[in-house]
Amino acid sequence: MKIGLDTFACNGGKSGIGMYLIQMLKRIKPSQEALFELFGWEYDRYAYNDVAPNFEFLPKCSIHGRTANSIWHIYKYPKFALQRKFDACFFPAAHRNLPYKSPCPTIGAVHDMAAYWGSRKTRVQLGAVLRMILPNSLRRLDRIIAVSEFVKQELIERVHVKESRIDVVPNGIDHDAFYPRQRNEESVVLIQPFSFRRPYVLCVSRIDHPIKNHVRLIKAFNIFKEKTKYPHRLVLAGGDSKNANVVKEAAASSEWRSDIFFTGHFPPKSLPELYAGADFVVNPSMYEGFGMGVVEAMACGVPVLCARAASLPEAGDHAALYFDPLDAEDMADRMITVSTDSAIYNECRTLGLERAQAFSWDKCAERTLQIIYETAGK
């Protein structure tokens, strides 16, 4: 049995979807029954060597760019899959790139439907070609893996995929990296090349306006500081994305601008230390397909406040404090509560650690591979 694995749109393993792919590859054991072949951009040839040294990588689509890659999937992929004699093909970023048809059974992982959220000005952009064909391409998949019940419902309601073809397989957590650290009395957390003065409030997300809702978070932080006079700083960890200038202008105009810190892209390997040093984590996002930052923070033993929106209540369940993402006052109220009520703080921490145990990359990979093999006809 030969399985094709599409690495396009996985950013060489550096994005959230890339980390998902890496966690899958780590858990695919070489076997005589199933041979996996990776294909993607030429510059990703060596991106997965450490986690998949025994898998062949086939560079494809020599013309770079989203449109060119969409056209390759539409016109070149079918012949390529036929030549390679794939028994099935897995698309880890099916919400970003898919062929229109395939000579072999197909399985796609859908992490969100953000390209269909909000107005044309605010939604994630796919490009004209892919946006036009993606709904039909999703409906043509033999099996779809949705990372949450929320994404499953989006696929049913927005794209009209049959419910029977969707399996919900939540993402996992690397518990060897994300776990509670011993808290000490040091006033500074050193994570090279950064130095974070404690106490700090943390938000881990790309700087993307309005979908990630940073502007209201800054407003809520202003209210929190004004009402409490606490010395907390606000740390915004994430690279610049769409309309990042709007968020930075909001921070620059804040009375508490000296306490607002942008890290830019933050090294993933250092994220557990950053979480562990925070007093609490806030996820104000208007849209998330899974809410990885919520469960990662909980696994580190840090209380989590998050928006009552999209998949976030599903990720946090009963272990988080929730607020209206459209109401900065409500957000600030939860920040004040967790900062002033030690009983609630400790309860959130305890329940969060319990909740985080529900997520495992081993379970995620096991179920994903089971679906792939079933679809391939094993």
mmCIF file of C-alpha atoms in Angstrom:
data_model
loop_
_atom_site.group_PDB
_atom_site.id
_atom_site.type_symbol
_atom_site.label_atom_id
_atom_site.label_comp_id
_atom_site.label_asym_id
_atom_site.label_seq_id
_atom_site.Cartn_x
_atom_site.Cartn_y
_atom_site.Cartn_z
ATOM 1 C CA MET A 1 0.000 0.000 0.000
ATOM 2 C CA LYS A 2 1.323 3.425 -0.967
ATOM 3 C CA ILE A 3 0.042 6.641 0.620
ATOM 4 C CA GLY A 4 0.758 10.112 -0.751
ATOM 5 C CA LEU A 5 1.149 12.934 1.764
ATOM 6 C CA ASP A 6 0.783 16.520 0.520
ATOM 7 C CA THR A 7 3.067 18.937 2.402
ATOM 8 C CA PHE A 8 2.026 22.061 0.495
ATOM 9 C CA ALA A 9 0.606 24.849 2.731
ATOM 10 C CA CYS A 10 2.356 23.366 5.786
ATOM 11 C CA ASN A 11 5.096 26.033 5.854
ATOM 12 C CA GLY A 12 7.944 23.599 6.218
ATOM 13 C CA GLY A 13 6.642 22.497 9.602
ATOM 14 C CA LYS A 14 6.877 26.005 11.103
ATOM 15 C CA SER A 15 3.191 26.995 11.266
ATOM 16 C CA GLY A 16 0.419 25.492 13.375
ATOM 17 C CA ILE A 17 -0.542 23.173 10.512
ATOM 18 C CA GLY A 18 3.136 22.417 10.001
ATOM 19 C CA MET A 19 3.449 21.332 13.622
ATOM 20 C CA TYR A 20 0.364 19.142 13.134
ATOM 21 C CA LEU A 21 2.078 17.456 10.186
ATOM 22 C CA ILE A 22 5.308 16.975 12.138
ATOM 23 C CA GLN A 23 3.444 15.358 15.026
ATOM 24 C CA MET A 24 1.793 12.970 12.535
ATOM 25 C CA LEU A 25 5.106 12.106 10.840
ATOM 26 C CA LYS A 26 6.760 11.387 14.188
ATOM 27 C CA ARG A 27 4.180 8.690 14.817
ATOM 28 C CA ILE A 28 4.115 6.951 11.438
ATOM 29 C CA LYS A 29 6.222 3.852 11.900
ATOM 30 C CA PRO A 30 7.968 2.433 8.812
ATOM 31 C CA SER A 31 6.200 -0.777 7.810
ATOM 32 C CA GLN A 32 6.006 -3.222 4.945
ATOM 33 C CA GLU A 33 2.250 -2.755 4.716
ATOM 34 C CA ALA A 34 2.171 1.019 4.120
ATOM 35 C CA LEU A 35 4.692 3.209 2.328
ATOM 36 C CA PHE A 36 4.329 6.987 2.689
ATOM 37 C CA GLU A 37 5.660 9.388 0.048
ATOM 38 C CA LEU A 38 5.791 13.133 0.777
ATOM 39 C CA PHE A 39 5.416 15.716 -1.966
ATOM 40 C CA GLY A 40 5.602 19.502 -1.823
ATOM 41 C CA TRP A 41 7.735 22.544 -2.553
ATOM 42 C CA GLU A 42 11.350 22.030 -3.588
ATOM 43 C CA TYR A 43 12.525 24.242 -0.702
ATOM 44 C CA ASP A 44 10.820 21.885 1.774
ATOM 45 C CA ARG A 45 12.906 18.929 0.580
ATOM 46 C CA TYR A 46 14.828 18.717 3.864
ATOM 47 C CA ALA A 47 12.212 20.222 6.211
ATOM 48 C CA TYR A 48 10.988 16.850 7.456
ATOM 49 C CA ASN A 49 14.249 14.874 7.425
ATOM 50 C CA ASP A 50 14.542 14.773 11.207
ATOM 51 C CA VAL A 51 11.041 13.429 11.801
ATOM 52 C CA ALA A 52 10.634 11.322 8.633
ATOM 53 C CA PRO A 53 14.154 10.284 7.539
ATOM 54 C CA ASN A 54 12.928 7.120 5.824
ATOM 55 C CA PHE A 55 10.213 8.743 3.715
ATOM 56 C CA GLU A 56 10.897 9.809 0.155
ATOM 57 C CA PHE A 57 10.219 13.480 -0.624
ATOM 58 C CA LEU A 58 9.126 14.369 -4.162
ATOM 59 C CA PRO A 59 9.535 18.073 -5.045
ATOM 60 C CA LYS A 60 6.687 19.380 -7.220
ATOM 61 C CA CYS A 61 5.276 22.642 -8.617
ATOM 62 C CA SER A 62 8.393 24.554 -9.654
ATOM 63 C CA ILE A 63 6.506 27.859 -10.030
ATOM 64 C CA HIS A 64 6.042 29.410 -6.601
ATOM 65 C CA GLY A 65 2.924 31.202 -5.446
ATOM 66 C CA ARG A 66 -0.556 30.324 -4.212
ATOM 67 C CA THR A 67 -2.267 30.601 -7.606
ATOM 68 C CA ALA A 68 0.358 28.490 -9.384
ATOM 69 C CA ASN A 69 0.098 25.863 -6.668
ATOM 70 C CA SER A 70 -3.702 25.793 -6.918
ATOM 71 C CA ILE A 71 -3.412 25.264 -10.669
ATOM 72 C CA TRP A 72 -0.858 22.475 -10.108
ATOM 73 C CA HIS A 73 -3.300 20.682 -7.799
ATOM 74 C CA ILE A 74 -6.113 21.026 -10.321
ATOM 75 C CA TYR A 75 -4.266 20.034 -13.494
ATOM 76 C CA LYS A 76 -1.049 18.218 -12.520
ATOM 77 C CA TYR A 77 -1.863 16.359 -9.323
ATOM 78 C CA PRO A 78 -4.208 13.732 -10.911
ATOM 79 C CA LYS A 79 -1.524 12.580 -13.375
ATOM 80 C CA PHE A 80 1.142 12.648 -10.642
ATOM 81 C CA ALA A 81 -0.975 10.543 -8.236
ATOM 82 C CA LEU A 82 -1.742 8.072 -11.034
ATOM 83 C CA GLN A 83 1.943 7.735 -11.945
ATOM 84 C CA ARG A 84 2.916 7.158 -8.304
ATOM 85 C CA LYS A 85 0.136 4.555 -7.972
ATOM 86 C CA PHE A 86 -1.116 5.954 -4.678
ATOM 87 C CA ASP A 87 -3.721 3.854 -2.896
ATOM 88 C CA ALA A 88 -4.818 7.017 -1.078
ATOM 89 C CA CYS A 89 -3.625 10.572 -0.546
ATOM 90 C CA PHE A 90 -3.706 12.613 2.661
ATOM 91 C CA PHE A 91 -3.981 16.422 2.640
ATOM 92 C CA PRO A 92 -3.050 17.831 6.097
ATOM 93 C CA ALA A 93 -4.077 21.362 5.034
ATOM 94 C CA ALA A 94 -7.244 20.565 3.099
ATOM 95 C CA HIS A 95 -8.801 23.939 3.923
ATOM 96 C CA ARG A 96 -5.942 25.648 2.054
ATOM 97 C CA ASN A 97 -5.069 23.437 -0.890
ATOM 98 C CA LEU A 98 -6.857 20.580 -2.619
ATOM 99 C CA PRO A 99 -7.129 19.015 -6.057
ATOM 100 C CA TYR A 100 -10.513 19.126 -7.737
ATOM 101 C CA LYS A 101 -10.426 15.407 -8.499
ATOM 102 C CA SER A 102 -8.174 12.471 -7.719
ATOM 103 C CA PRO A 103 -7.530 9.038 -9.241
ATOM 104 C CA CYS A 104 -7.226 7.561 -5.739
ATOM 105 C CA PRO A 105 -9.239 7.944 -2.507
ATOM 106 C CA THR A 106 -8.529 11.167 -0.615
ATOM 107 C CA ILE A 107 -8.512 12.215 3.039
ATOM 108 C CA GLY A 108 -8.227 15.831 4.157
ATOM 109 C CA ALA A 109 -7.690 17.486 7.538
ATOM 110 C CA VAL A 110 -9.628 20.734 7.950
ATOM 111 C CA HIS A 111 -8.367 23.004 10.733
ATOM 112 C CA ASP A 112 -10.754 25.906 10.189
ATOM 113 C CA MET A 113 -13.008 27.611 7.663
ATOM 114 C CA ALA A 114 -11.672 31.106 8.361
ATOM 115 C CA ALA A 115 -11.624 31.884 4.636
ATOM 116 C CA TYR A 116 -15.420 31.978 4.810
ATOM 117 C CA TRP A 117 -15.684 33.952 8.069
ATOM 118 C CA GLY A 118 -16.527 37.634 8.154
ATOM 119 C CA SER A 119 -16.499 40.109 5.300
ATOM 120 C CA ARG A 120 -14.262 40.107 2.241
ATOM 121 C CA LYS A 121 -11.996 42.648 3.947
ATOM 122 C CA THR A 122 -11.549 40.654 7.131
ATOM 123 C CA ARG A 123 -11.517 36.983 6.144
ATOM 124 C CA VAL A 124 -8.438 34.872 5.506
ATOM 125 C CA GLN A 125 -7.601 35.098 1.807
ATOM 126 C CA LEU A 126 -7.258 31.954 -0.277
ATOM 127 C CA GLY A 127 -6.845 33.419 -3.740
ATOM 128 C CA ALA A 128 -9.526 33.598 -6.411
ATOM 129 C CA VAL A 129 -8.904 30.178 -7.983
ATOM 130 C CA LEU A 130 -8.889 28.162 -4.772
ATOM 131 C CA ARG A 131 -11.780 30.051 -3.210
ATOM 132 C CA MET A 132 -13.886 29.247 -6.253
ATOM 133 C CA ILE A 133 -13.192 25.499 -6.296
ATOM 134 C CA LEU A 134 -12.531 24.678 -2.629
ATOM 135 C CA PRO A 135 -16.147 23.956 -1.569
ATOM 136 C CA ASN A 136 -16.567 21.448 -4.407
ATOM 137 C CA SER A 137 -13.134 19.975 -3.704
ATOM 138 C CA LEU A 138 -14.024 19.458 -0.041
ATOM 139 C CA ARG A 139 -17.253 17.726 -1.025
ATOM 140 C CA ARG A 140 -15.251 15.387 -3.276
ATOM 141 C CA LEU A 141 -12.985 14.162 -0.453
ATOM 142 C CA ASP A 142 -13.724 10.577 0.591
ATOM 143 C CA ARG A 143 -13.122 11.371 4.268
ATOM 144 C CA ILE A 144 -12.644 14.630 6.146
ATOM 145 C CA ILE A 145 -10.934 14.977 9.510
ATOM 146 C CA ALA A 146 -12.265 18.011 11.401
ATOM 147 C CA VAL A 147 -10.190 19.169 14.367
ATOM 148 C CA SER A 148 -13.299 20.123 16.372
ATOM 149 C CA GLU A 149 -17.075 19.724 16.441
ATOM 150 C CA PHE A 150 -17.242 23.418 15.581
ATOM 151 C CA VAL A 151 -15.312 22.871 12.329
ATOM 152 C CA LYS A 152 -17.495 19.858 11.562
ATOM 153 C CA GLN A 153 -20.630 21.997 11.816
ATOM 154 C CA GLU A 154 -19.017 24.656 9.620
ATOM 155 C CA LEU A 155 -18.319 22.046 6.953
ATOM 156 C CA ILE A 156 -21.913 20.841 7.102
ATOM 157 C CA GLU A 157 -23.512 24.294 7.118
ATOM 158 C CA ARG A 158 -21.147 26.317 4.916
ATOM 159 C CA VAL A 159 -19.904 23.724 2.428
ATOM 160 C CA HIS A 160 -22.731 21.166 2.624
ATOM 161 C CA VAL A 161 -20.454 18.193 3.244
ATOM 162 C CA LYS A 162 -22.360 15.075 4.283
ATOM 163 C CA GLU A 163 -22.026 14.500 8.012
ATOM 164 C CA SER A 164 -21.308 10.795 7.510
ATOM 165 C CA ARG A 165 -18.009 11.628 5.770
ATOM 166 C CA ILE A 166 -16.642 13.793 8.599
ATOM 167 C CA ASP A 167 -14.686 12.458 11.566
ATOM 168 C CA VAL A 168 -13.811 14.732 14.495
ATOM 169 C CA VAL A 169 -10.222 14.117 15.628
ATOM 170 C CA PRO A 170 -8.978 16.824 18.032
ATOM 171 C CA ASN A 171 -5.395 18.008 17.896
ATOM 172 C CA GLY A 172 -3.041 16.906 20.636
ATOM 173 C CA ILE A 173 -0.549 18.416 23.049
ATOM 174 C CA ASP A 174 3.114 17.573 23.418
ATOM 175 C CA HIS A 175 3.021 16.873 27.161
ATOM 176 C CA ASP A 176 6.793 16.420 27.218
ATOM 177 C CA ALA A 177 7.085 20.128 26.410
ATOM 178 C CA PHE A 178 3.921 21.640 27.879
ATOM 179 C CA TYR A 179 3.723 20.930 31.602
ATOM 180 C CA PRO A 180 3.661 22.988 34.843
ATOM 181 C CA ARG A 181 6.984 24.538 35.832
ATOM 182 C CA GLN A 182 7.937 25.398 39.376
ATOM 183 C CA ARG A 183 7.062 29.021 40.038
ATOM 184 C CA ASN A 184 9.750 31.040 41.756
ATOM 185 C CA GLU A 185 10.028 34.574 43.059
ATOM 186 C CA GLU A 186 12.215 35.866 40.256
ATOM 187 C CA SER A 187 10.879 39.109 38.826
ATOM 188 C CA VAL A 188 12.194 38.470 35.309
ATOM 189 C CA VAL A 189 11.705 35.545 32.929
ATOM 190 C CA LEU A 190 14.704 35.159 30.608
ATOM 191 C CA ILE A 191 13.980 33.480 27.276
ATOM 192 C CA GLN A 192 16.722 34.405 24.857
ATOM 193 C CA PRO A 193 16.729 36.887 23.242
ATOM 194 C CA PHE A 194 13.832 38.194 25.382
ATOM 195 C CA SER A 195 13.519 39.351 28.946
ATOM 196 C CA PHE A 196 9.987 39.480 30.379
ATOM 197 C CA ARG A 197 9.312 41.367 33.585
ATOM 198 C CA ARG A 198 6.705 39.660 35.734
ATOM 199 C CA PRO A 199 3.836 39.769 36.353
ATOM 200 C CA TYR A 200 2.540 39.616 32.808
ATOM 201 C CA VAL A 201 -0.655 38.743 30.946
ATOM 202 C CA LEU A 202 -0.026 36.663 27.840
ATOM 203 C CA CYS A 203 -1.733 36.341 24.468
ATOM 204 C CA VAL A 204 -0.198 33.934 21.938
ATOM 205 C CA SER A 205 -1.475 34.572 18.424
ATOM 206 C CA ARG A 206 -0.398 36.089 15.151
ATOM 207 C CA ILE A 207 -1.144 39.817 15.053
ATOM 208 C CA ASP A 208 -4.126 39.735 12.717
ATOM 209 C CA HIS A 209 -6.905 42.325 12.844
ATOM 210 C CA PRO A 210 -9.823 41.977 13.369
ATOM 211 C CA ILE A 211 -10.078 38.187 13.533
ATOM 212 C CA LYS A 212 -7.711 37.782 16.501
ATOM 213 C CA ASN A 213 -9.331 40.692 18.374
ATOM 214 C CA HIS A 214 -6.148 42.283 19.766
ATOM 215 C CA VAL A 215 -7.563 45.811 19.714
ATOM 216 C CA ARG A 216 -10.313 44.909 22.205
ATOM 217 C CA LEU A 217 -7.756 43.045 24.289
ATOM 218 C CA ILE A 218 -5.695 46.227 24.509
ATOM 219 C CA LYS A 219 -8.828 48.160 25.514
ATOM 220 C CA ALA A 220 -9.580 45.541 28.171
ATOM 221 C CA PHE A 221 -5.996 45.756 29.432
ATOM 222 C CA ASN A 222 -6.354 49.538 29.714
ATOM 223 C CA ILE A 223 -9.488 49.065 31.840
ATOM 224 C CA PHE A 224 -7.785 46.376 33.937
ATOM 225 C CA LYS A 225 -4.796 48.647 34.630
ATOM 226 C CA GLU A 226 -6.956 51.665 35.420
ATOM 227 C CA LYS A 227 -9.162 49.780 37.888
ATOM 228 C CA THR A 228 -6.503 47.712 39.650
ATOM 229 C CA LYS A 229 -3.301 49.780 39.316
ATOM 230 C CA TYR A 230 -1.510 46.420 39.184
ATOM 231 C CA PRO A 231 2.003 46.270 37.670
ATOM 232 C CA HIS A 232 1.094 43.683 35.030
ATOM 233 C CA ARG A 233 2.415 43.933 31.492
ATOM 234 C CA LEU A 234 0.630 42.655 28.391
ATOM 235 C CA VAL A 235 2.784 40.381 26.220
ATOM 236 C CA LEU A 236 1.542 39.809 22.664
ATOM 237 C CA ALA A 237 3.506 36.880 21.239
ATOM 238 C CA GLY A 238 3.109 36.362 17.507
ATOM 239 C CA GLY A 239 4.310 37.524 14.128
ATOM 240 C CA ASP A 240 2.734 40.370 12.198
ATOM 241 C CA SER A 241 -0.069 39.413 9.835
ATOM 242 C CA LYS A 242 -3.047 41.200 8.309
ATOM 243 C CA ASN A 243 -3.636 44.764 9.555
ATOM 244 C CA ALA A 244 -0.987 44.424 12.278
ATOM 245 C CA ASN A 245 -0.483 48.184 12.031
ATOM 246 C CA VAL A 246 -4.006 48.733 13.428
ATOM 247 C CA VAL A 247 -3.127 46.730 16.535
ATOM 248 C CA LYS A 248 0.183 48.534 17.011
ATOM 249 C CA GLU A 249 -1.493 51.908 16.648
ATOM 250 C CA ALA A 250 -3.987 50.910 19.363
ATOM 251 C CA ALA A 251 -1.078 49.942 21.630
ATOM 252 C CA ALA A 252 0.817 53.156 20.863
ATOM 253 C CA SER A 253 -2.193 55.280 21.772
ATOM 254 C CA SER A 254 -2.752 53.477 25.081
ATOM 255 C CA GLU A 255 -2.024 55.286 28.321
ATOM 256 C CA TRP A 256 -0.279 52.057 29.367
ATOM 257 C CA ARG A 257 1.747 51.656 26.161
ATOM 258 C CA SER A 258 4.992 51.189 28.099
ATOM 259 C CA ASP A 259 3.474 48.013 29.572
ATOM 260 C CA ILE A 260 2.475 46.496 26.192
ATOM 261 C CA PHE A 261 5.147 44.327 24.594
ATOM 262 C CA PHE A 262 5.174 42.786 21.084
ATOM 263 C CA THR A 263 7.589 39.860 20.653
ATOM 264 C CA GLY A 264 7.144 39.315 16.926
ATOM 265 C CA HIS A 265 7.381 35.695 15.798
ATOM 266 C CA PHE A 266 8.155 33.691 18.923
ATOM 267 C CA PRO A 267 10.254 30.481 18.832
ATOM 268 C CA PRO A 268 7.832 27.544 19.277
ATOM 269 C CA LYS A 269 10.337 25.598 21.361
ATOM 270 C CA SER A 270 10.347 28.421 23.951
ATOM 271 C CA LEU A 271 6.564 28.777 24.191
ATOM 272 C CA PRO A 272 6.166 26.465 27.239
ATOM 273 C CA GLU A 273 8.475 28.704 29.296
ATOM 274 C CA LEU A 274 6.600 31.790 28.148
ATOM 275 C CA TYR A 275 3.260 30.259 29.156
ATOM 276 C CA ALA A 276 4.631 29.069 32.491
ATOM 277 C CA GLY A 277 5.855 32.541 33.442
ATOM 278 C CA ALA A 278 2.494 34.239 32.808
ATOM 279 C CA ASP A 279 -0.005 35.066 35.540
ATOM 280 C CA PHE A 280 -2.775 34.091 33.133
ATOM 281 C CA VAL A 281 -3.422 33.726 29.405
ATOM 282 C CA VAL A 282 -6.103 35.531 27.388
ATOM 283 C CA ASN A 283 -7.398 34.315 24.034
ATOM 284 C CA PRO A 284 -9.786 36.994 22.708
ATOM 285 C CA SER A 285 -10.039 35.580 19.174
ATOM 286 C CA MET A 286 -13.235 35.979 17.177
ATOM 287 C CA TYR A 287 -12.506 32.787 15.271
ATOM 288 C CA GLU A 288 -10.498 29.644 16.024
ATOM 289 C CA GLY A 289 -10.901 26.214 14.506
ATOM 290 C CA PHE A 290 -9.441 24.444 17.533
ATOM 291 C CA GLY A 291 -7.877 26.734 20.143
ATOM 292 C CA MET A 292 -4.416 25.250 20.544
ATOM 293 C CA GLY A 293 -3.232 28.156 22.700
ATOM 294 C CA VAL A 294 -6.001 27.432 25.200
ATOM 295 C CA VAL A 295 -5.065 23.804 25.817
ATOM 296 C CA GLU A 296 -1.307 24.485 25.725
ATOM 297 C CA ALA A 297 -1.656 27.131 28.445
ATOM 298 C CA MET A 298 -3.808 24.804 30.540
ATOM 299 C CA ALA A 299 -1.224 22.041 30.204
ATOM 300 C CA CYS A 300 1.345 24.476 31.634
ATOM 301 C CA GLY A 301 -0.840 25.048 34.694
ATOM 302 C CA VAL A 302 -1.821 28.617 33.792
ATOM 303 C CA PRO A 303 -5.397 29.946 34.146
ATOM 304 C CA VAL A 304 -7.061 30.728 30.813
ATOM 305 C CA LEU A 305 -9.568 33.414 29.874
ATOM 306 C CA CYS A 306 -11.083 33.121 26.429
ATOM 307 C CA ALA A 307 -13.768 34.439 24.155
ATOM 308 C CA ARG A 308 -17.117 32.735 24.040
ATOM 309 C CA ALA A 309 -16.701 32.278 20.296
ATOM 310 C CA ALA A 310 -16.133 29.615 17.628
ATOM 311 C CA SER A 311 -14.333 26.512 18.961
ATOM 312 C CA LEU A 312 -12.885 28.090 22.111
ATOM 313 C CA PRO A 313 -15.618 26.931 24.546
ATOM 314 C CA GLU A 314 -15.167 23.436 23.112
ATOM 315 C CA ALA A 315 -11.421 23.531 23.769
ATOM 316 C CA GLY A 316 -11.651 25.087 27.239
ATOM 317 C CA ASP A 317 -14.835 23.301 28.329
ATOM 318 C CA HIS A 318 -15.537 24.060 32.017
ATOM 319 C CA ALA A 319 -11.907 24.906 32.844
ATOM 320 C CA ALA A 320 -11.718 28.464 31.428
ATOM 321 C CA LEU A 321 -13.307 31.810 32.273
ATOM 322 C CA TYR A 322 -15.323 33.166 29.333
ATOM 323 C CA PHE A 323 -16.192 36.642 28.102
ATOM 324 C CA ASP A 324 -18.053 38.300 25.260
ATOM 325 C CA PRO A 325 -15.395 38.960 22.568
ATOM 326 C CA LEU A 326 -17.239 42.122 21.501
ATOM 327 C CA ASP A 327 -17.224 43.618 25.013
ATOM 328 C CA ALA A 328 -13.880 44.954 26.334
ATOM 329 C CA GLU A 329 -15.472 45.670 29.725
ATOM 330 C CA ASP A 330 -16.528 42.038 30.073
ATOM 331 C CA MET A 331 -13.036 40.908 29.113
ATOM 332 C CA ALA A 332 -11.482 43.254 31.667
ATOM 333 C CA ASP A 333 -13.881 42.013 34.341
ATOM 334 C CA ARG A 334 -12.614 38.438 33.912
ATOM 335 C CA MET A 335 -9.019 39.687 34.065
ATOM 336 C CA ILE A 336 -9.763 41.448 37.348
ATOM 337 C CA THR A 337 -11.549 38.373 38.726
ATOM 338 C CA VAL A 338 -8.701 35.966 38.071
ATOM 339 C CA SER A 339 -6.182 38.481 39.440
ATOM 340 C CA THR A 340 -7.995 39.217 42.683
ATOM 341 C CA ASP A 341 -9.775 35.982 43.611
ATOM 342 C CA SER A 342 -7.239 33.306 44.594
ATOM 343 C CA ALA A 343 -9.923 30.603 44.872
ATOM 344 C CA ILE A 344 -11.020 31.125 41.263
ATOM 345 C CA TYR A 345 -7.386 31.369 40.140
ATOM 346 C CA ASN A 346 -6.522 28.017 41.724
ATOM 347 C CA GLU A 347 -9.719 26.378 40.485
ATOM 348 C CA CYS A 348 -8.983 27.457 36.892
ATOM 349 C CA ARG A 349 -5.460 26.128 37.198
ATOM 350 C CA THR A 350 -6.574 22.749 38.575
ATOM 351 C CA LEU A 351 -9.419 22.274 36.102
ATOM 352 C CA GLY A 352 -7.172 23.371 33.248
ATOM 353 C CA LEU A 353 -4.576 20.717 34.040
ATOM 354 C CA GLU A 354 -7.328 18.103 34.064
ATOM 355 C CA ARG A 355 -8.768 19.362 30.786
ATOM 356 C CA ALA A 356 -5.386 19.298 29.045
ATOM 357 C CA GLN A 357 -5.074 15.570 29.696
ATOM 358 C CA ALA A 358 -7.888 14.971 27.199
ATOM 359 C CA PHE A 359 -5.596 15.946 24.306
ATOM 360 C CA SER A 360 -2.851 13.658 23.058
ATOM 361 C CA TRP A 361 -0.882 13.560 19.791
ATOM 362 C CA ASP A 362 -0.631 9.794 20.147
ATOM 363 C CA LYS A 363 -4.418 9.457 20.132
ATOM 364 C CA CYS A 364 -4.742 12.004 17.331
ATOM 365 C CA ALA A 365 -2.201 10.214 15.122
ATOM 366 C CA GLU A 366 -3.606 6.756 15.867
ATOM 367 C CA ARG A 367 -7.124 7.746 14.816
ATOM 368 C CA THR A 368 -5.888 9.719 11.789
ATOM 369 C CA LEU A 369 -3.841 6.788 10.500
ATOM 370 C CA GLN A 370 -6.773 4.465 11.088
ATOM 371 C CA ILE A 371 -8.960 6.688 8.876
ATOM 372 C CA ILE A 372 -6.259 6.865 6.187
ATOM 373 C CA TYR A 373 -5.841 3.088 6.103
ATOM 374 C CA GLU A 374 -9.596 2.481 6.086
ATOM 375 C CA THR A 375 -10.003 4.850 3.158
ATOM 376 C CA ALA A 376 -7.135 3.234 1.265
ATOM 377 C CA GLY A 377 -8.921 -0.076 1.640
ATOM 378 C CA LYS A 378 -6.511 -1.792 3.980
#
